[in-house]
Structure formats: C-alpha cells, structure tokens
Amino acid sequence: MRKLTYLIAATIDGFITGPDGKPDFFLHEGDHGDFIRAEYPEIMPTHIRPLIGLADAPNKHFDTVLQGRSTWDVGVQDGMTNAYQHMRRNIVFSRSVAESPDPTVEFVATDPIERVRELKREEGMGIWLCGGGKLAEALRPEINELVIKLHPIVAGSGTPLFSREFSPELFDLAETKVFDSGVIHLTYTKR
C-alpha cells in the first residue's frame, strides 16, 4: 500500500506560510537546499527544474501530489495551473472550485479521506501532501510520515502546520538531519 507523506517547510513556531499565505520567507540557499534537491527532486516545481539541473531527474519518492486550494492558488498567482507537471497526478481539494481549469489537475470536492484511501490502494510511488494546514488536519488520520524541514525562523503568525484541532497523536522520530544553514529535517513515522 502506498503511503501519504506530509513533507513541508515549517518555522520553529509551527507555521508553513506567512499571513498572506505565501511561504516566501524560508531559507532557499544553503546545504539543506542541496540535500532536498538531490533527495526529493520531485518536490521542485516543473518550471524551476531545468534552472537547477533537474530537468530530467526522475521522481524518487512520489508520483502524486495533493494540495489544498490555497496552496494551489500560490502557483496560480504566478501563472501556473499545474506546478507539478512531472507528477503522475496533481490533485487539489476544494469545495469552492467545481471544475478544474487545467485538464492535468484533478479537483476533488468530496471527502479527502476517501480519495486518499483510494489513492493508497493504487499501484505507484508515494503520495506527497504539499499543503496546506487545513488539508493536513483533514488528512491527519491517513498521514503515514511527516518530513518537517524545520527552518531557524520564528514567524509569529501565518498558516499553522496543522489547523490546530486538539487531538494528540504520537509519531516516532525516524531520522534527523542537521544542516550548517540551521535547518533541521525531522522525519517521523506514525505509530
């Protein structure tokens, strides 16, 4: 069965975007970036891949990306209706957009849990939950792995990693990578 991985950059105080919904304040330069490009080339948007030497890089972990509507909107504001054309599937969960403006992007207005369970039963690589916090909270029962790229930043406010419904759940720390840039990658697996 395929697994669902929530791989996301976060601040020390647990935010994945600023109050404007954009993640543009995270550190892009440094040894952590070299690692992420080498280990997870598929999380780089399609239009950026040729610029950083990843034009023909194969996907290593994921062939499906899941996004909430607000996360998808960030790409749309930059003129991209599908920022991950190199993925087999790009799925956006939205209750307000009924029809996809791009035939390569699937919009889902129904229960995200049921759709993810269907995806997990299919053959293929892993499923990447790209964001955002509301979708992560809705899918929390189905998340098998968390990969948190913890940046040495305190934001104060913005979109939280999860939408903060109180429901404690234990994860096991599987791997830690500390970078000279101050970024720490924390990999957790669900108990």
PDB file of C-alpha atoms in Angstrom:
ATOM      1  CA  MET A   1       0.000   0.000   0.000  1.00  0.00           C
ATOM      2  CA  ARG A   2       1.214   3.486  -0.852  1.00  0.00           C
ATOM      3  CA  LYS A   3       1.954   5.892   1.971  1.00  0.00           C
ATOM      4  CA  LEU A   4       0.986   9.518   2.478  1.00  0.00           C
ATOM      5  CA  THR A   5       3.875  11.816   3.444  1.00  0.00           C
ATOM      6  CA  TYR A   6       3.372  15.365   4.653  1.00  0.00           C
ATOM      7  CA  LEU A   7       6.674  16.949   3.571  1.00  0.00           C
ATOM      8  CA  ILE A   8       6.683  20.644   4.355  1.00  0.00           C
ATOM      9  CA  ALA A   9       8.866  23.547   5.479  1.00  0.00           C
ATOM     10  CA  ALA A  10       7.934  24.950   8.877  1.00  0.00           C
ATOM     11  CA  THR A  11       9.127  27.657  11.245  1.00  0.00           C
ATOM     12  CA  ILE A  12      10.245  26.971  14.807  1.00  0.00           C
ATOM     13  CA  ASP A  13       6.818  28.150  15.964  1.00  0.00           C
ATOM     14  CA  GLY A  14       5.000  25.832  13.554  1.00  0.00           C
ATOM     15  CA  PHE A  15       3.921  27.965  10.577  1.00  0.00           C
ATOM     16  CA  ILE A  16       4.114  26.884   6.922  1.00  0.00           C
ATOM     17  CA  THR A  17       3.242  30.261   5.362  1.00  0.00           C
ATOM     18  CA  GLY A  18       3.014  33.865   6.389  1.00  0.00           C
ATOM     19  CA  PRO A  19      -0.317  35.640   6.998  1.00  0.00           C
ATOM     20  CA  ASP A  20      -0.514  36.300   3.232  1.00  0.00           C
ATOM     21  CA  GLY A  21      -0.490  32.540   2.519  1.00  0.00           C
ATOM     22  CA  LYS A  22       2.957  32.630   0.900  1.00  0.00           C
ATOM     23  CA  PRO A  23       5.988  30.606   2.021  1.00  0.00           C
ATOM     24  CA  ASP A  24       8.478  33.069   0.543  1.00  0.00           C
ATOM     25  CA  PHE A  25      10.391  33.797   3.766  1.00  0.00           C
ATOM     26  CA  PHE A  26      12.030  30.363   4.139  1.00  0.00           C
ATOM     27  CA  LEU A  27      15.767  29.931   3.551  1.00  0.00           C
ATOM     28  CA  HIS A  28      16.480  28.888  -0.035  1.00  0.00           C
ATOM     29  CA  GLU A  29      20.261  28.960  -0.007  1.00  0.00           C
ATOM     30  CA  GLY A  30      22.446  26.584   1.960  1.00  0.00           C
ATOM     31  CA  ASP A  31      23.371  22.961   2.306  1.00  0.00           C
ATOM     32  CA  HIS A  32      19.799  21.970   3.201  1.00  0.00           C
ATOM     33  CA  GLY A  33      18.711  23.042  -0.291  1.00  0.00           C
ATOM     34  CA  ASP A  34      21.352  20.881  -1.948  1.00  0.00           C
ATOM     35  CA  PHE A  35      20.122  17.891   0.043  1.00  0.00           C
ATOM     36  CA  ILE A  36      16.440  18.427  -0.742  1.00  0.00           C
ATOM     37  CA  ARG A  37      17.122  18.857  -4.464  1.00  0.00           C
ATOM     38  CA  ALA A  38      19.149  15.630  -4.523  1.00  0.00           C
ATOM     39  CA  GLU A  39      16.869  13.545  -2.306  1.00  0.00           C
ATOM     40  CA  TYR A  40      13.442  14.890  -3.314  1.00  0.00           C
ATOM     41  CA  PRO A  41      13.771  16.321  -6.847  1.00  0.00           C
ATOM     42  CA  GLU A  42      10.067  15.791  -7.481  1.00  0.00           C
ATOM     43  CA  ILE A  43       9.042  18.480  -4.983  1.00  0.00           C
ATOM     44  CA  MET A  44      10.675  21.134  -7.153  1.00  0.00           C
ATOM     45  CA  PRO A  45       8.081  22.840  -9.399  1.00  0.00           C
ATOM     46  CA  THR A  46       8.324  21.824 -13.051  1.00  0.00           C
ATOM     47  CA  HIS A  47       9.242  25.313 -14.295  1.00  0.00           C
ATOM     48  CA  ILE A  48      12.198  25.530 -11.858  1.00  0.00           C
ATOM     49  CA  ARG A  49      13.655  22.073 -12.512  1.00  0.00           C
ATOM     50  CA  PRO A  50      15.597  22.987 -15.716  1.00  0.00           C
ATOM     51  CA  LEU A  51      17.087  26.043 -13.987  1.00  0.00           C
ATOM     52  CA  ILE A  52      18.590  23.936 -11.189  1.00  0.00           C
ATOM     53  CA  GLY A  53      19.776  20.982 -13.266  1.00  0.00           C
ATOM     54  CA  LEU A  54      16.797  18.719 -12.576  1.00  0.00           C
ATOM     55  CA  ALA A  55      15.010  18.843 -15.937  1.00  0.00           C
ATOM     56  CA  ASP A  56      15.268  15.077 -16.465  1.00  0.00           C
ATOM     57  CA  ALA A  57      15.627  13.976 -12.833  1.00  0.00           C
ATOM     58  CA  PRO A  58      13.360  11.038 -12.041  1.00  0.00           C
ATOM     59  CA  ASN A  59      10.943  11.136  -9.146  1.00  0.00           C
ATOM     60  CA  LYS A  60      12.489   9.278  -6.207  1.00  0.00           C
ATOM     61  CA  HIS A  61       9.682   9.087  -3.661  1.00  0.00           C
ATOM     62  CA  PHE A  62       6.396  10.442  -5.016  1.00  0.00           C
ATOM     63  CA  ASP A  63       4.316  10.353  -8.184  1.00  0.00           C
ATOM     64  CA  THR A  64       1.225  12.062  -6.755  1.00  0.00           C
ATOM     65  CA  VAL A  65       0.922  15.499  -5.145  1.00  0.00           C
ATOM     66  CA  LEU A  66      -2.020  16.685  -3.010  1.00  0.00           C
ATOM     67  CA  GLN A  67      -2.768  20.344  -2.357  1.00  0.00           C
ATOM     68  CA  GLY A  68      -5.438  22.424  -0.735  1.00  0.00           C
ATOM     69  CA  ARG A  69      -6.950  25.180  -2.833  1.00  0.00           C
ATOM     70  CA  SER A  70      -4.975  27.937  -1.077  1.00  0.00           C
ATOM     71  CA  THR A  71      -1.692  26.132  -1.759  1.00  0.00           C
ATOM     72  CA  TRP A  72      -2.653  25.636  -5.410  1.00  0.00           C
ATOM     73  CA  ASP A  73      -3.592  29.349  -5.617  1.00  0.00           C
ATOM     74  CA  VAL A  74       0.023  30.333  -4.844  1.00  0.00           C
ATOM     75  CA  GLY A  75       1.116  28.726  -8.123  1.00  0.00           C
ATOM     76  CA  VAL A  76      -1.847  30.179 -10.000  1.00  0.00           C
ATOM     77  CA  GLN A  77      -0.860  33.685  -8.854  1.00  0.00           C
ATOM     78  CA  ASP A  78       2.497  33.021 -10.523  1.00  0.00           C
ATOM     79  CA  GLY A  79       0.768  31.874 -13.728  1.00  0.00           C
ATOM     80  CA  MET A  80       0.931  28.097 -13.172  1.00  0.00           C
ATOM     81  CA  THR A  81      -2.216  25.975 -13.022  1.00  0.00           C
ATOM     82  CA  ASN A  82      -0.062  22.843 -12.622  1.00  0.00           C
ATOM     83  CA  ALA A  83       3.272  23.485 -10.922  1.00  0.00           C
ATOM     84  CA  TYR A  84       3.976  19.722 -10.823  1.00  0.00           C
ATOM     85  CA  GLN A  85       3.520  18.553 -14.397  1.00  0.00           C
ATOM     86  CA  HIS A  86       6.232  15.929 -13.862  1.00  0.00           C
ATOM     87  CA  MET A  87       3.991  14.087 -11.394  1.00  0.00           C
ATOM     88  CA  ARG A  88       1.599  11.357 -12.497  1.00  0.00           C
ATOM     89  CA  ARG A  89      -1.208  13.077 -10.594  1.00  0.00           C
ATOM     90  CA  ASN A  90      -1.808  16.549  -9.192  1.00  0.00           C
ATOM     91  CA  ILE A  91      -4.914  16.656  -7.006  1.00  0.00           C
ATOM     92  CA  VAL A  92      -6.404  19.807  -5.490  1.00  0.00           C
ATOM     93  CA  PHE A  93      -9.035  19.592  -2.762  1.00  0.00           C
ATOM     94  CA  SER A  94     -11.541  22.425  -2.964  1.00  0.00           C
ATOM     95  CA  ARG A  95     -15.158  22.927  -2.017  1.00  0.00           C
ATOM     96  CA  SER A  96     -15.406  26.206  -3.947  1.00  0.00           C
ATOM     97  CA  VAL A  97     -13.966  25.261  -7.362  1.00  0.00           C
ATOM     98  CA  ALA A  98     -16.127  22.617  -9.014  1.00  0.00           C
ATOM     99  CA  GLU A  99     -14.248  22.145 -12.264  1.00  0.00           C
ATOM    100  CA  SER A 100     -10.529  22.117 -12.950  1.00  0.00           C
ATOM    101  CA  PRO A 101      -9.258  24.924 -15.195  1.00  0.00           C
ATOM    102  CA  ASP A 102      -6.428  22.580 -16.233  1.00  0.00           C
ATOM    103  CA  PRO A 103      -7.020  19.058 -17.601  1.00  0.00           C
ATOM    104  CA  THR A 104      -3.790  17.876 -15.921  1.00  0.00           C
ATOM    105  CA  VAL A 105      -5.072  18.811 -12.442  1.00  0.00           C
ATOM    106  CA  GLU A 106      -7.836  16.867 -10.708  1.00  0.00           C
ATOM    107  CA  PHE A 107     -10.147  18.842  -8.419  1.00  0.00           C
ATOM    108  CA  VAL A 108     -11.913  16.967  -5.628  1.00  0.00           C
ATOM    109  CA  ALA A 109     -14.826  18.477  -3.716  1.00  0.00           C
ATOM    110  CA  THR A 110     -15.707  15.334  -1.747  1.00  0.00           C
ATOM    111  CA  ASP A 111     -14.198  13.848   1.402  1.00  0.00           C
ATOM    112  CA  PRO A 112     -10.379  13.981   1.143  1.00  0.00           C
ATOM    113  CA  ILE A 113     -10.010  10.910   3.399  1.00  0.00           C
ATOM    114  CA  GLU A 114     -11.917   8.678   0.983  1.00  0.00           C
ATOM    115  CA  ARG A 115      -9.959   9.964  -2.022  1.00  0.00           C
ATOM    116  CA  VAL A 116      -6.623   9.351  -0.248  1.00  0.00           C
ATOM    117  CA  ARG A 117      -7.686   5.827   0.732  1.00  0.00           C
ATOM    118  CA  GLU A 118      -8.441   5.148  -2.943  1.00  0.00           C
ATOM    119  CA  LEU A 119      -5.036   6.522  -3.942  1.00  0.00           C
ATOM    120  CA  LYS A 120      -3.275   4.386  -1.345  1.00  0.00           C
ATOM    121  CA  ARG A 121      -4.817   1.234  -2.821  1.00  0.00           C
ATOM    122  CA  GLU A 122      -3.483   2.051  -6.308  1.00  0.00           C
ATOM    123  CA  GLU A 123      -0.104   0.925  -7.605  1.00  0.00           C
ATOM    124  CA  GLY A 124       2.563   3.577  -7.686  1.00  0.00           C
ATOM    125  CA  MET A 125       5.028   5.605  -5.706  1.00  0.00           C
ATOM    126  CA  GLY A 126       4.275   7.571  -2.547  1.00  0.00           C
ATOM    127  CA  ILE A 127       1.774  10.394  -2.168  1.00  0.00           C
ATOM    128  CA  TRP A 128       3.080  13.838  -1.203  1.00  0.00           C
ATOM    129  CA  LEU A 129       0.882  16.154   0.817  1.00  0.00           C
ATOM    130  CA  CYS A 130       2.269  19.518  -0.271  1.00  0.00           C
ATOM    131  CA  GLY A 131      -0.023  21.695   1.866  1.00  0.00           C
ATOM    132  CA  GLY A 132      -1.807  23.362   3.455  1.00  0.00           C
ATOM    133  CA  GLY A 133      -2.656  23.270   7.122  1.00  0.00           C
ATOM    134  CA  LYS A 134      -6.416  22.733   6.770  1.00  0.00           C
ATOM    135  CA  LEU A 135      -5.959  19.848   4.354  1.00  0.00           C
ATOM    136  CA  ALA A 136      -3.229  18.368   6.575  1.00  0.00           C
ATOM    137  CA  GLU A 137      -5.619  18.452   9.519  1.00  0.00           C
ATOM    138  CA  ALA A 138      -8.385  16.816   7.472  1.00  0.00           C
ATOM    139  CA  LEU A 139      -5.979  14.098   6.292  1.00  0.00           C
ATOM    140  CA  ARG A 140      -4.172  13.618   9.592  1.00  0.00           C
ATOM    141  CA  PRO A 141      -5.652  10.116  10.171  1.00  0.00           C
ATOM    142  CA  GLU A 142      -4.161   8.999   6.841  1.00  0.00           C
ATOM    143  CA  ILE A 143      -0.698  10.597   7.188  1.00  0.00           C
ATOM    144  CA  ASN A 144       1.912   7.837   7.497  1.00  0.00           C
ATOM    145  CA  GLU A 145       5.017  10.015   7.587  1.00  0.00           C
ATOM    146  CA  LEU A 146       5.927  13.598   8.451  1.00  0.00           C
ATOM    147  CA  VAL A 147       9.051  15.172   6.958  1.00  0.00           C
ATOM    148  CA  ILE A 148       9.389  18.591   8.548  1.00  0.00           C
ATOM    149  CA  LYS A 149      12.022  20.924   7.118  1.00  0.00           C
ATOM    150  CA  LEU A 150      12.381  22.994  10.296  1.00  0.00           C
ATOM    151  CA  HIS A 151      13.823  26.424   9.487  1.00  0.00           C
ATOM    152  CA  PRO A 152      15.527  28.617  12.132  1.00  0.00           C
ATOM    153  CA  ILE A 153      12.778  31.222  11.819  1.00  0.00           C
ATOM    154  CA  VAL A 154      10.048  32.410  14.177  1.00  0.00           C
ATOM    155  CA  ALA A 155       7.133  33.809  12.171  1.00  0.00           C
ATOM    156  CA  GLY A 156       4.632  34.768  14.860  1.00  0.00           C
ATOM    157  CA  SER A 157       1.578  34.085  12.695  1.00  0.00           C
ATOM    158  CA  GLY A 158       0.504  32.542   9.428  1.00  0.00           C
ATOM    159  CA  THR A 159      -0.810  29.153   8.362  1.00  0.00           C
ATOM    160  CA  PRO A 160      -0.060  26.520  11.003  1.00  0.00           C
ATOM    161  CA  LEU A 161       1.398  23.112  10.168  1.00  0.00           C
ATOM    162  CA  PHE A 162      -1.983  21.649  11.164  1.00  0.00           C
ATOM    163  CA  SER A 163      -5.142  23.648  11.729  1.00  0.00           C
ATOM    164  CA  ARG A 164      -4.772  23.067  15.460  1.00  0.00           C
ATOM    165  CA  GLU A 165      -7.718  20.840  16.365  1.00  0.00           C
ATOM    166  CA  PHE A 166      -6.718  19.294  19.688  1.00  0.00           C
ATOM    167  CA  SER A 167      -6.238  15.586  19.133  1.00  0.00           C
ATOM    168  CA  PRO A 168      -2.827  14.332  20.338  1.00  0.00           C
ATOM    169  CA  GLU A 169      -1.240  11.659  18.163  1.00  0.00           C
ATOM    170  CA  LEU A 170       2.176  10.060  18.641  1.00  0.00           C
ATOM    171  CA  PHE A 171       4.782   9.747  15.911  1.00  0.00           C
ATOM    172  CA  ASP A 172       8.201   8.110  16.182  1.00  0.00           C
ATOM    173  CA  LEU A 173      11.312  10.039  15.217  1.00  0.00           C
ATOM    174  CA  ALA A 174      12.845   8.000  12.373  1.00  0.00           C
ATOM    175  CA  GLU A 175      15.591  10.312  11.123  1.00  0.00           C
ATOM    176  CA  THR A 176      17.225  13.663  11.837  1.00  0.00           C
ATOM    177  CA  LYS A 177      19.469  15.660   9.516  1.00  0.00           C
ATOM    178  CA  VAL A 178      21.092  18.841  10.795  1.00  0.00           C
ATOM    179  CA  PHE A 179      22.469  21.298   8.249  1.00  0.00           C
ATOM    180  CA  ASP A 180      25.040  24.083   8.614  1.00  0.00           C
ATOM    181  CA  SER A 181      22.332  26.504   7.422  1.00  0.00           C
ATOM    182  CA  GLY A 182      20.482  25.905  10.696  1.00  0.00           C
ATOM    183  CA  VAL A 183      17.704  23.922   9.004  1.00  0.00           C
ATOM    184  CA  ILE A 184      16.869  20.546  10.531  1.00  0.00           C
ATOM    185  CA  HIS A 185      15.000  17.812   8.656  1.00  0.00           C
ATOM    186  CA  LEU A 186      12.902  15.723  11.010  1.00  0.00           C
ATOM    187  CA  THR A 187      11.324  12.523   9.713  1.00  0.00           C
ATOM    188  CA  TYR A 188       8.583  10.965  11.808  1.00  0.00           C
ATOM    189  CA  THR A 189       6.542   7.828  11.209  1.00  0.00           C
ATOM    190  CA  LYS A 190       3.090   7.165  12.620  1.00  0.00           C
ATOM    191  CA  ARG A 191       2.977   4.684  15.481  1.00  0.00           C
TER     192      ARG A 191
END
